[in-house]
Coordinates of C-alpha atoms and ligand atoms in Angstrom, one line a residue:
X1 CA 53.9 110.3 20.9
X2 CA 51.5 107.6 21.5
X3 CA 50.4 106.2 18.5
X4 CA 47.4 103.2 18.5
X5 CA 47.1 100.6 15.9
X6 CA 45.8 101.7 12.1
X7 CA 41.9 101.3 12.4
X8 CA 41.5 101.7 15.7
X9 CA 37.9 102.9 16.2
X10 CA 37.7 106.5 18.5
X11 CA 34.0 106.9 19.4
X12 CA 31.7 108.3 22.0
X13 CA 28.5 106.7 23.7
X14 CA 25.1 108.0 25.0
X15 CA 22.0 106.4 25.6
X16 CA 18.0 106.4 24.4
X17 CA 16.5 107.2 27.7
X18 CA 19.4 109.6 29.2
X19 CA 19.6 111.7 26.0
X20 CA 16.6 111.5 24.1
X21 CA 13.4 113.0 25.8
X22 CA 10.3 113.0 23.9
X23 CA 9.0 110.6 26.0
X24 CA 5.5 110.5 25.1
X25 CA 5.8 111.9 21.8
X26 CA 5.5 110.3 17.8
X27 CA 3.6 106.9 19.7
X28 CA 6.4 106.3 22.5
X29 CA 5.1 104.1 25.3
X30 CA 7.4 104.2 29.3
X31 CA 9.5 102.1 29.8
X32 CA 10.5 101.6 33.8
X33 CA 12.7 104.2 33.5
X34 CA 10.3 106.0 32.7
X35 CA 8.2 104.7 35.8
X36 CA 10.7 104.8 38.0
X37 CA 12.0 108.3 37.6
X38 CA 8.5 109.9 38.4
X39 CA 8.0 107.7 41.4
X40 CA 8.7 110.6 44.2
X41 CA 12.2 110.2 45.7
X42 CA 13.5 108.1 43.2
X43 CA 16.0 110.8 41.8
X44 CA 17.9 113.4 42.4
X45 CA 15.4 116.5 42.3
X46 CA 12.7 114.1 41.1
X47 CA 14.5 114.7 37.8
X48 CA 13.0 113.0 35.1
X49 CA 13.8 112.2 30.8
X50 CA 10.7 113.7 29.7
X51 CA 12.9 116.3 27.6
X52 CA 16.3 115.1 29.2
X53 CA 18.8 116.7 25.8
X54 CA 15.9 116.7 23.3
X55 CA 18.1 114.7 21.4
X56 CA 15.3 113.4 19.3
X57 CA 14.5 116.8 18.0
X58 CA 18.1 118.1 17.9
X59 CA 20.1 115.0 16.4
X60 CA 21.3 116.5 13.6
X61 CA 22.6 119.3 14.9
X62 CA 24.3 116.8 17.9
X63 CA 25.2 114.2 14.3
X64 CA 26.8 117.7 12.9
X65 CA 29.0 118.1 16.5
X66 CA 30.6 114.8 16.1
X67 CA 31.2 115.4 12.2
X68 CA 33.0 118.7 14.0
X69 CA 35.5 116.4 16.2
X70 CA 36.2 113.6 12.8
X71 CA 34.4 111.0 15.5
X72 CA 34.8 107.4 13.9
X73 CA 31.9 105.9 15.7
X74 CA 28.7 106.7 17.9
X75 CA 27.6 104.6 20.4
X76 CA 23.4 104.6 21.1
X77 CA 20.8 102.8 22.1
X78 CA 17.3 101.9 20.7
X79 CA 14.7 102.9 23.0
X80 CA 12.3 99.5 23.2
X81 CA 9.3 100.9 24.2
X82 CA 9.5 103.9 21.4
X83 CA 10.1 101.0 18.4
X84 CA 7.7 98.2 19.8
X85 CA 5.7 100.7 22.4
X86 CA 4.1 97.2 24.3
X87 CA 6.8 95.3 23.9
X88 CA 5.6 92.6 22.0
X89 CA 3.2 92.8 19.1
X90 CA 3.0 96.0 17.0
X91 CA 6.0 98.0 15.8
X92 CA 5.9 102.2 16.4
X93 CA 6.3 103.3 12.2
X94 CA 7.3 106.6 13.6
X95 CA 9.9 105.1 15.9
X96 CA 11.5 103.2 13.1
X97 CA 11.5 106.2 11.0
X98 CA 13.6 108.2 13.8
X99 CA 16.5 105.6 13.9
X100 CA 16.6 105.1 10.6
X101 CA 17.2 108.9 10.2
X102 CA 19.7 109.0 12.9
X103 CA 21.6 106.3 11.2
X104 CA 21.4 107.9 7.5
X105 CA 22.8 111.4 9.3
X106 CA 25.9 109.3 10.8
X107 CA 26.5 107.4 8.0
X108 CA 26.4 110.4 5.8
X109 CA 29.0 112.3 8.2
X110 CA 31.2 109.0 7.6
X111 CA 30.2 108.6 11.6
X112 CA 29.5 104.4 12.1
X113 CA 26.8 103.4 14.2
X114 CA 27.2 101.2 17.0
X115 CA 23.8 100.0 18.8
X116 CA 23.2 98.7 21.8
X117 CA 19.5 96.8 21.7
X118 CA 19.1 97.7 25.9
X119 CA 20.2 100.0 28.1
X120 CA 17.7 99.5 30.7
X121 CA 14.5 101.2 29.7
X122 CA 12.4 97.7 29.3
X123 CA 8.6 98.5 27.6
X124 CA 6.7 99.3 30.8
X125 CA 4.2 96.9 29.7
X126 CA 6.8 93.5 30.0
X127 CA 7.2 94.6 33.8
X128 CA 3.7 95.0 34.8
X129 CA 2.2 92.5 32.6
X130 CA 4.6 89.8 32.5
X131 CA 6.9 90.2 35.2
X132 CA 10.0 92.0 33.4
X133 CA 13.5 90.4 33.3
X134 CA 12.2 88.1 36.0
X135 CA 9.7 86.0 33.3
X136 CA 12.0 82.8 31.3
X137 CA 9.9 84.4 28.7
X138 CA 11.4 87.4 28.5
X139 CA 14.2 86.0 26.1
X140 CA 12.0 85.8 23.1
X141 CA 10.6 88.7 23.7
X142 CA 13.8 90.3 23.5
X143 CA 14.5 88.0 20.8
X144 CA 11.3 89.1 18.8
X145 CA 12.3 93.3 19.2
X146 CA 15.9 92.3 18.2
X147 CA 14.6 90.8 15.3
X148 CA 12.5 93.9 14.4
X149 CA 16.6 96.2 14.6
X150 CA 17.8 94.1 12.8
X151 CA 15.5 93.5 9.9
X152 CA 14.7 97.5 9.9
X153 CA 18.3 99.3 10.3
X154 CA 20.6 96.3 9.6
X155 CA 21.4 96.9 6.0
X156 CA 22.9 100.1 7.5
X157 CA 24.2 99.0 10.8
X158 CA 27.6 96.5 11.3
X159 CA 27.7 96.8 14.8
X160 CA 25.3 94.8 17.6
X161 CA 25.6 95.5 21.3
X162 CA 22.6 93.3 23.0
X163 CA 22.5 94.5 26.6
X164 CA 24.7 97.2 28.3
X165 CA 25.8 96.0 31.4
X166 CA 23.8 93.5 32.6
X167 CA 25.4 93.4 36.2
X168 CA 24.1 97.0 36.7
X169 CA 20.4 95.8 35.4
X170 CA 20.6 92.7 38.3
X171 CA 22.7 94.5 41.7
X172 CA 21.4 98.2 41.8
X173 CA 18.0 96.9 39.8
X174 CA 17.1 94.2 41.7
X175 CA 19.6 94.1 44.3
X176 CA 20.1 97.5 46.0
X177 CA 16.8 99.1 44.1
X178 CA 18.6 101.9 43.0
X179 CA 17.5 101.6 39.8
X180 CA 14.7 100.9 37.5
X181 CA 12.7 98.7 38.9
X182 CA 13.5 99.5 42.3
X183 CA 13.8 96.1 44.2
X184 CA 15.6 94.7 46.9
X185 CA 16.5 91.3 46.9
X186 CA 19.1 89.4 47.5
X187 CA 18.0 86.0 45.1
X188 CA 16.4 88.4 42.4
X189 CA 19.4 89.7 41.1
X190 CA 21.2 85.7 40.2
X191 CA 17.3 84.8 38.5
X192 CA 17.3 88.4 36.1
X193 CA 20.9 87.9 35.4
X194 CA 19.9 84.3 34.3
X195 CA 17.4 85.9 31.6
X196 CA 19.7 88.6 30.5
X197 CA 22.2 86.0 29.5
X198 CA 19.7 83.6 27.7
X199 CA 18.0 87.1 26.0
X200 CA 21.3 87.8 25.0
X201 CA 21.7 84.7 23.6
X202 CA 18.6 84.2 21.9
X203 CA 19.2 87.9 19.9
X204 CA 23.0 86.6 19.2
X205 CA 21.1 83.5 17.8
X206 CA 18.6 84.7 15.6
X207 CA 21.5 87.3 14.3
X208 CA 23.5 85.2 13.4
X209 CA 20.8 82.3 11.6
X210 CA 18.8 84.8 10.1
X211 CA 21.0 87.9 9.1
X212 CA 25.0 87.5 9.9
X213 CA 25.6 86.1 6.7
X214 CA 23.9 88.7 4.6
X215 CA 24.2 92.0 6.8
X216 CA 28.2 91.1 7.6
X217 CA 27.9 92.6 10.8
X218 CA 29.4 91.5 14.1
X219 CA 27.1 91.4 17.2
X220 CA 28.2 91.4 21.1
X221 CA 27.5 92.3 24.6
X222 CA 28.9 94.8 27.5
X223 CA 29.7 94.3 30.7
X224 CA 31.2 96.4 33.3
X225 CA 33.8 95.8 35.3
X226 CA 35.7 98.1 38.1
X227 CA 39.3 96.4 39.1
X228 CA 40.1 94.9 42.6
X229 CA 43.6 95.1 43.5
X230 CA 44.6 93.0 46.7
X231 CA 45.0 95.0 49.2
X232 CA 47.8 92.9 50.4
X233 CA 50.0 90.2 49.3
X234 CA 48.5 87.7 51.3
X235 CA 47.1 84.7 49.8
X236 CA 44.2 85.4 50.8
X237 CA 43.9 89.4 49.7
X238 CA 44.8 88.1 46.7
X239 CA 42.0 85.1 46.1
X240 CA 39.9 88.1 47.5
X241 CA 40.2 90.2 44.8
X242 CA 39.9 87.1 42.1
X243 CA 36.9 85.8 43.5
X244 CA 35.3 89.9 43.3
X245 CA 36.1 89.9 39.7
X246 CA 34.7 86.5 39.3
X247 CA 31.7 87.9 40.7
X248 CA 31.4 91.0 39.0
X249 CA 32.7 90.5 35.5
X250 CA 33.3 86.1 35.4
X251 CA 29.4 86.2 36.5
X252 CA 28.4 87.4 32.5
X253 CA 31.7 86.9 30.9
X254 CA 32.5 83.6 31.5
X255 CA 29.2 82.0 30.4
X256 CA 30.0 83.3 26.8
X257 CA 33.3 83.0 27.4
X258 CA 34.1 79.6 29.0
X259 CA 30.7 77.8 28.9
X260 CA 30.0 78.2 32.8
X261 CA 29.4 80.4 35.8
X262 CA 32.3 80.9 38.0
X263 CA 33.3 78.0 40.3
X264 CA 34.0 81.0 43.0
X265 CA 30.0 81.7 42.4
X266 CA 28.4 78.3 42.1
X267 CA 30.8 77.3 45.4
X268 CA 29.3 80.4 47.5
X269 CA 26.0 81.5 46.0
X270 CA 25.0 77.6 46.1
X271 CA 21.5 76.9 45.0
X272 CA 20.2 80.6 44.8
X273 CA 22.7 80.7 41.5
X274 CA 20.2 78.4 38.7
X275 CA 21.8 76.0 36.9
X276 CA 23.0 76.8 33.1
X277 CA 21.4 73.8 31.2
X278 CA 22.6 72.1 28.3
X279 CA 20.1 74.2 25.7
X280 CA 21.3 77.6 27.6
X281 CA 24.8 76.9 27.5
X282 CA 24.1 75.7 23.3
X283 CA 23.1 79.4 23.4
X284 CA 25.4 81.1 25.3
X285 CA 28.8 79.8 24.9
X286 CA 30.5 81.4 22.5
X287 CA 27.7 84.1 21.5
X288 CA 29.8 87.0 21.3
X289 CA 32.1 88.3 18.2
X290 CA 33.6 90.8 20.7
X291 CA 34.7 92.0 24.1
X292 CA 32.5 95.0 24.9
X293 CA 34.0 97.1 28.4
X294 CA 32.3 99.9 30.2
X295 CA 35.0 100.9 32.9
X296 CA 35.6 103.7 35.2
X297 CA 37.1 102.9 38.2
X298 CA 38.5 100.5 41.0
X299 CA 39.1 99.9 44.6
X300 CA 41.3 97.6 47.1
X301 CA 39.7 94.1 48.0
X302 CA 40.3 92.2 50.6
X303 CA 38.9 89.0 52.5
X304 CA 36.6 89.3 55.3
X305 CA 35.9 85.9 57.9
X306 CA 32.0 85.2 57.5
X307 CA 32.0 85.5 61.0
X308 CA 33.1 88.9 61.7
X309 CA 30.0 91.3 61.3
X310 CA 31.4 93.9 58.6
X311 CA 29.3 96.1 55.9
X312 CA 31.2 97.0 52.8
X313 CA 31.6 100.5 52.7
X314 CA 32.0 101.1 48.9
X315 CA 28.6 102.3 47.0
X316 CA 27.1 99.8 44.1
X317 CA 30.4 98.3 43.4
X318 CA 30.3 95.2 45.8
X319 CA 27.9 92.7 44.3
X320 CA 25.9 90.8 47.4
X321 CA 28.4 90.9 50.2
X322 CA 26.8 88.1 52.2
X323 CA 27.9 85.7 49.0
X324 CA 31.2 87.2 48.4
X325 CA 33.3 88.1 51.7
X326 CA 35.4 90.8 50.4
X327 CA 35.5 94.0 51.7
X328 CA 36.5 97.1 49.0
X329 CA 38.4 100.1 50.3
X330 CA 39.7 103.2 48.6
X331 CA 43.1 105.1 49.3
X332 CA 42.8 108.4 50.6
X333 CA 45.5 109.4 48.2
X334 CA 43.6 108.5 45.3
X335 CA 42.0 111.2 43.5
X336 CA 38.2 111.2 42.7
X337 CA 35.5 112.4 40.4
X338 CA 32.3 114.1 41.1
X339 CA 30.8 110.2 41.4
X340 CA 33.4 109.8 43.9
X341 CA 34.8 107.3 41.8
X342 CA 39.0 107.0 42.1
X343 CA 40.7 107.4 38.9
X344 CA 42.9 105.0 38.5
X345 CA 44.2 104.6 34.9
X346 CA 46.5 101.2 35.9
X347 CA 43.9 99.9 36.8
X348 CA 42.1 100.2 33.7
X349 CA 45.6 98.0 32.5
X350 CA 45.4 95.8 34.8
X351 CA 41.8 95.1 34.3
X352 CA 42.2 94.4 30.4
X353 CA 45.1 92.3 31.1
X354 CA 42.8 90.3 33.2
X355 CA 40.4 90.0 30.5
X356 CA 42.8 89.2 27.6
X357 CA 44.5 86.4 29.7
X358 CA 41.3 84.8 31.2
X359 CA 39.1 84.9 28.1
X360 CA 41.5 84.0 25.0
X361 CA 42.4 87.7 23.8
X362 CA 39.1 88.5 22.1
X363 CA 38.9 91.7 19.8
X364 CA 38.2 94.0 23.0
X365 CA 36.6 97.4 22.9
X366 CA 35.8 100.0 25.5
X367 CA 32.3 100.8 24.9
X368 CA 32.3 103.3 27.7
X369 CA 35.1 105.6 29.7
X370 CA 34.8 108.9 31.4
X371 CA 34.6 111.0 34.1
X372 CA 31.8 113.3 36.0
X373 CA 33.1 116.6 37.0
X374 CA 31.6 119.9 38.1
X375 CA 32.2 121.9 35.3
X376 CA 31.0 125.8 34.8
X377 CA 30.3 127.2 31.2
X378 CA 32.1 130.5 31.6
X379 CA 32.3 132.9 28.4
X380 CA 31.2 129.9 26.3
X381 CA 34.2 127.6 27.2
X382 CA 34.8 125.2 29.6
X383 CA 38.1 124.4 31.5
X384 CA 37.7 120.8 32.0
X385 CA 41.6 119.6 32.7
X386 CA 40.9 117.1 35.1
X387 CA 38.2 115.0 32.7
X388 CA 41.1 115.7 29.6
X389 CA 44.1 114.2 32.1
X390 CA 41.4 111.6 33.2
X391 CA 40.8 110.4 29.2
X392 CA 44.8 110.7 28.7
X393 CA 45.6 108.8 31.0
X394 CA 43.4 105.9 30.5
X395 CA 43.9 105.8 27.2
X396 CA 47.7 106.1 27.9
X397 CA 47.2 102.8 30.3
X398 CA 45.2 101.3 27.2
X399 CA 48.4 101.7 24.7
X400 CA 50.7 99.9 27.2
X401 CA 48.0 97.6 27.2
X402 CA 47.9 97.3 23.8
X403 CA 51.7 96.9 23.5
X404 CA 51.7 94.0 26.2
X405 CA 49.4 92.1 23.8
X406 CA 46.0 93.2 24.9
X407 CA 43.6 93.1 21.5
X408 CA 42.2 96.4 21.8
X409 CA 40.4 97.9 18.7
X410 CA 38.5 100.9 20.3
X411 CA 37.4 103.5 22.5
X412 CA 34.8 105.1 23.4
X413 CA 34.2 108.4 25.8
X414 CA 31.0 108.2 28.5
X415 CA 29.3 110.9 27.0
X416 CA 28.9 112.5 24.0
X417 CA 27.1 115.3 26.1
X418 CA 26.1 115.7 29.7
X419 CA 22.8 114.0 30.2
X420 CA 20.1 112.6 32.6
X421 CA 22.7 110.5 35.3
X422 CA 19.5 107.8 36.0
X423 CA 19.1 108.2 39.8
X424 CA 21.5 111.4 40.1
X425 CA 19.5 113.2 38.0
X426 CA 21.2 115.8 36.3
X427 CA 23.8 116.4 39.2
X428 CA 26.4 114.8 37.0
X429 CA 28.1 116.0 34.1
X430 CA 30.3 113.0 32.5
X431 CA 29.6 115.2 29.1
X432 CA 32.6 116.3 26.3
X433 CA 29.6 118.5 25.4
X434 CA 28.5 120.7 28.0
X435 CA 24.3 120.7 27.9
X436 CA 22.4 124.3 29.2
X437 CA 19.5 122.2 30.2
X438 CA 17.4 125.6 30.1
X439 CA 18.3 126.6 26.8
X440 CA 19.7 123.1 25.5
X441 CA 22.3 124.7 24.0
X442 CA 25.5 122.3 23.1
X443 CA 29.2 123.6 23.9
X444 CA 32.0 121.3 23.3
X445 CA 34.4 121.5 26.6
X446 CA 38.1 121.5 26.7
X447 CA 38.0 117.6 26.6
X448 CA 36.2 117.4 23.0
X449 CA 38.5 120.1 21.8
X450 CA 41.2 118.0 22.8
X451 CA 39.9 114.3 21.6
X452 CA 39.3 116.1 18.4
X453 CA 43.4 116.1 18.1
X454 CA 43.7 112.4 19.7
X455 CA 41.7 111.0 16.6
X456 CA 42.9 113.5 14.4
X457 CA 46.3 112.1 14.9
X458 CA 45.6 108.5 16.2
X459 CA 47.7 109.3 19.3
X460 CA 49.0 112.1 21.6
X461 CA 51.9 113.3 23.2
X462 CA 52.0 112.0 26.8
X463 CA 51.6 115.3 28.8
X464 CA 51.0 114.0 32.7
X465 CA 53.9 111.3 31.9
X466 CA 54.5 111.5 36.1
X467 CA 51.1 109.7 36.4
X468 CA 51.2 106.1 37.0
X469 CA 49.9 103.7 34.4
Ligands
PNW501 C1 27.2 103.2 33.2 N1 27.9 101.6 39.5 O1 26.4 103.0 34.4 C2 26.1 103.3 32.2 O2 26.2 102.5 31.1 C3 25.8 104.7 31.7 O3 24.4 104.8 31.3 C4 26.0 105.7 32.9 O4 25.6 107.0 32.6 C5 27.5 105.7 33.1 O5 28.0 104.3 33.4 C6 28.0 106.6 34.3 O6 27.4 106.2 35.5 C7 26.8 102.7 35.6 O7 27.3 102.1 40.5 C8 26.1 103.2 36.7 O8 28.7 100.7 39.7 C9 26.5 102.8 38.0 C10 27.5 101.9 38.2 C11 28.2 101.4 37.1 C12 27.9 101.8 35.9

């Protein structure tokens, strides 16, 4: 039996635009998400979040599902543009009023809310008006809606997330333009990721002046991070798969961590990377109370001589090649999900270990862990082994973390419920709830049936114990 420490927090994430719908509805402005997703070709299907789970309608019912499996904690966002529809100025009454219901239904359940400010549906407005995450302004605006959670829902809520994954919001949004809002740049990306961590700090800022020291709530941010494991020994595999984490995670993580970018990054990126100044780094450094981790996945890394003319294979994971020089691979042998991401639960170790040793052991949670499948609802059930042995053995890697000395404190499963996958549409399922998106009915899959025990009995009995972790 694998038993995790007393306290440690089991939870499940979602977020505002994927789940939510009622997009227009109750004084709701779009947000670029919004924008994006019914610009033809953008998606999968030209799907959209215009109803998406209908979430805002149905959250007591989905508050009543996680009461069913004891969840401990629910992560969500706050949609910007439904609270402060212009993004600046006047606050949305009725958008208040919805959050501050949602969080009176947890907290009733004994469910604790955990809110993430942004997940990547900025106020329309910001981007067409003022330039988006590209204006040095953008950090008090962010400041100024953080302000407005905070003084609205944060006699009720303990637990700040500024921005989720801020590498995702700078490579596939302004890098590959996969993403809201769609451009392609390869200088873009270092300038947005600039503002995220100065709008981060600003909200960490004004938290902790204005409300830390009554609200006694603990505010952070999270990053994502796949692993990179040399694909050889050499020397030079191996500063090959540093310098992609460097790049990747050290890029947001060491800021707040350690007070700088990477030296790998300033070395390579040269003057496109800006320069943190004194004020920023009075902002940044140290502006975290936690170690928030969205991880799913990982690949080999190796080096690659500027001069031979190679393209990295592997989808959205890479960063900006040109500045890096590593090429990711994948092992046939791996196994995959739907996403075609491998599952590799050691790696999940490995990665943690990384963090614990680079950046002090902070208090670390996983704010996000899961797996996309192709499931089928048959006679109300369904069979979803490979997403249950996917969770088990991650969070089987996460206890031998934990018992090498990693500070892990919780864990949260990517999703709740199957929902809008942003440019996949609804192709992908990472859902423990299965979602009819014609009827919108909810069915809790294998997986939920099975987490339910996990928390239940803060642990599990190791069933795929031939699976390396
Ligand atoms: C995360 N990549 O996104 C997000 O936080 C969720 O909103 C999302 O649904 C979930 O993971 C599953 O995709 C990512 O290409 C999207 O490297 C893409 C990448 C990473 C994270």
């Amino acid at each position: 039996m694998l038993k995790f420490p007393k306290d440690f927090i089991w939870g499940t994430a979602t977020s505002s635009y994927q789940i939510e719908g009622a997009a227009t509805e109750d004084g709701r402005a779009w947000s670029i998400w919004d924008a994006h997703a019914h610009t033809p070709g953008r998606t999968y299907n030209n799907a959209h979040a215009d109803v998406a789970c209908d979430h805002y309608h149905r959250f007591r019912e989905d508050v009543q599902l996680m009461a069913d499996m004891g969840l401990k904690a629910y992560r969500f966002s706050i949609s910007w543009s439904r609270v402060q529809p212009d993004g600046q100025g006047d606050v949305n009454p009725k958008g208040i009023q919805f959050y501050s219901d949602l969080i009176d239904e947890l907290l009733a359940h004994g469910i604790t809310p955990w809110v993430t400010l942004y997940h990547w549906d900025l106020p329309l407005a910001i981007q067409m008006e003022r330039d988006g995450w590209l204006n040095p302004e953008i950090a008090d605006m962010f400041a100024q809606y953080a302000d407005i959670c905070f003084g609205h829902f944060g006699d009720r809520v303990k637990h700040w997330i500024t921005l989720n994954e801020p590498w995702v919001v700078s490579i596939l949004g302004f890098g590959e333009g996969v993403f809201a809002p769609g451009r392609k740049s390869k200088n873009e990306p270092y300038l947005v990721a600039h503002q995220l961590l100065r709008a981060h700090g600003k909200a960490v800022l004004l938290y902790r002046k204005k409300y830390q020291a009554v609200q006694n709530g603990k505010i952070g941010i999270t990053n994502n991070c796949d692993w990179r494991e040399p694909l050889t020994n050499s020397r030079a595999d191996r500063d090959a798969a540093q310098r992609s984490l460097e790049f990747f995670l050290g890029w947001f993580a060491d800021p707040i961590y350690l007070g700088d970018y990477p030296q790998a990054m300033k070395d390579r990126v040269g003057a496109r990377l800006p320069t943190l100044t004194p004020e920023d780094i009075a902002l940044i450094h140290g502006s975290s109370d936690f170690f928030g981790l969205n991880h799913y996945t990982g690949s080999y890394a190796a080096d690659v001589d500027p001069n031979e003319n190679i393209r990295n294979e592997v989808y959205g994971n890479g960063g900006i090649f040109e500045d890096q020089y590593v090429q990711l691979s994948t092992d046939p042998q791996w196994k995959t999900t739907s996403m075609n991401w491998a599952i590799l639960p050691w790696g999940c170790r490995k990665l943690i270990e990384w963090i614990s040793q680079r950046y002090g052991n902070p208090p670390l949670y996983i704010t996000e862990n899961g797996c996309a499948l192709d499931d089928q609802l048959e006679k109300g059930e369904v069979k979803d082994t490979v997403r249950k042995e996917y969770i088990e053995s991650y969070l089987a890697a996460c206890h031998q973390a934990i018992e090498n000395g990693v500070n892990l404190k919780g864990y949260f499963v990517w999703s709740f419920m199957d929902n809008f996958e942003w440019a996949l549409g609804y192709s992908k399922r990472f859902g423990i709830h299965y979602v009819d998106y014609d009827t919108l009915e909810r069915t809790p899959k294998h997986s939920a049936l099975w987490y339910r025990e996990v928390i239940k009995n803060n642990g599990f009995e190791f069933s795929i114990s031939h699976t390396q972790i």
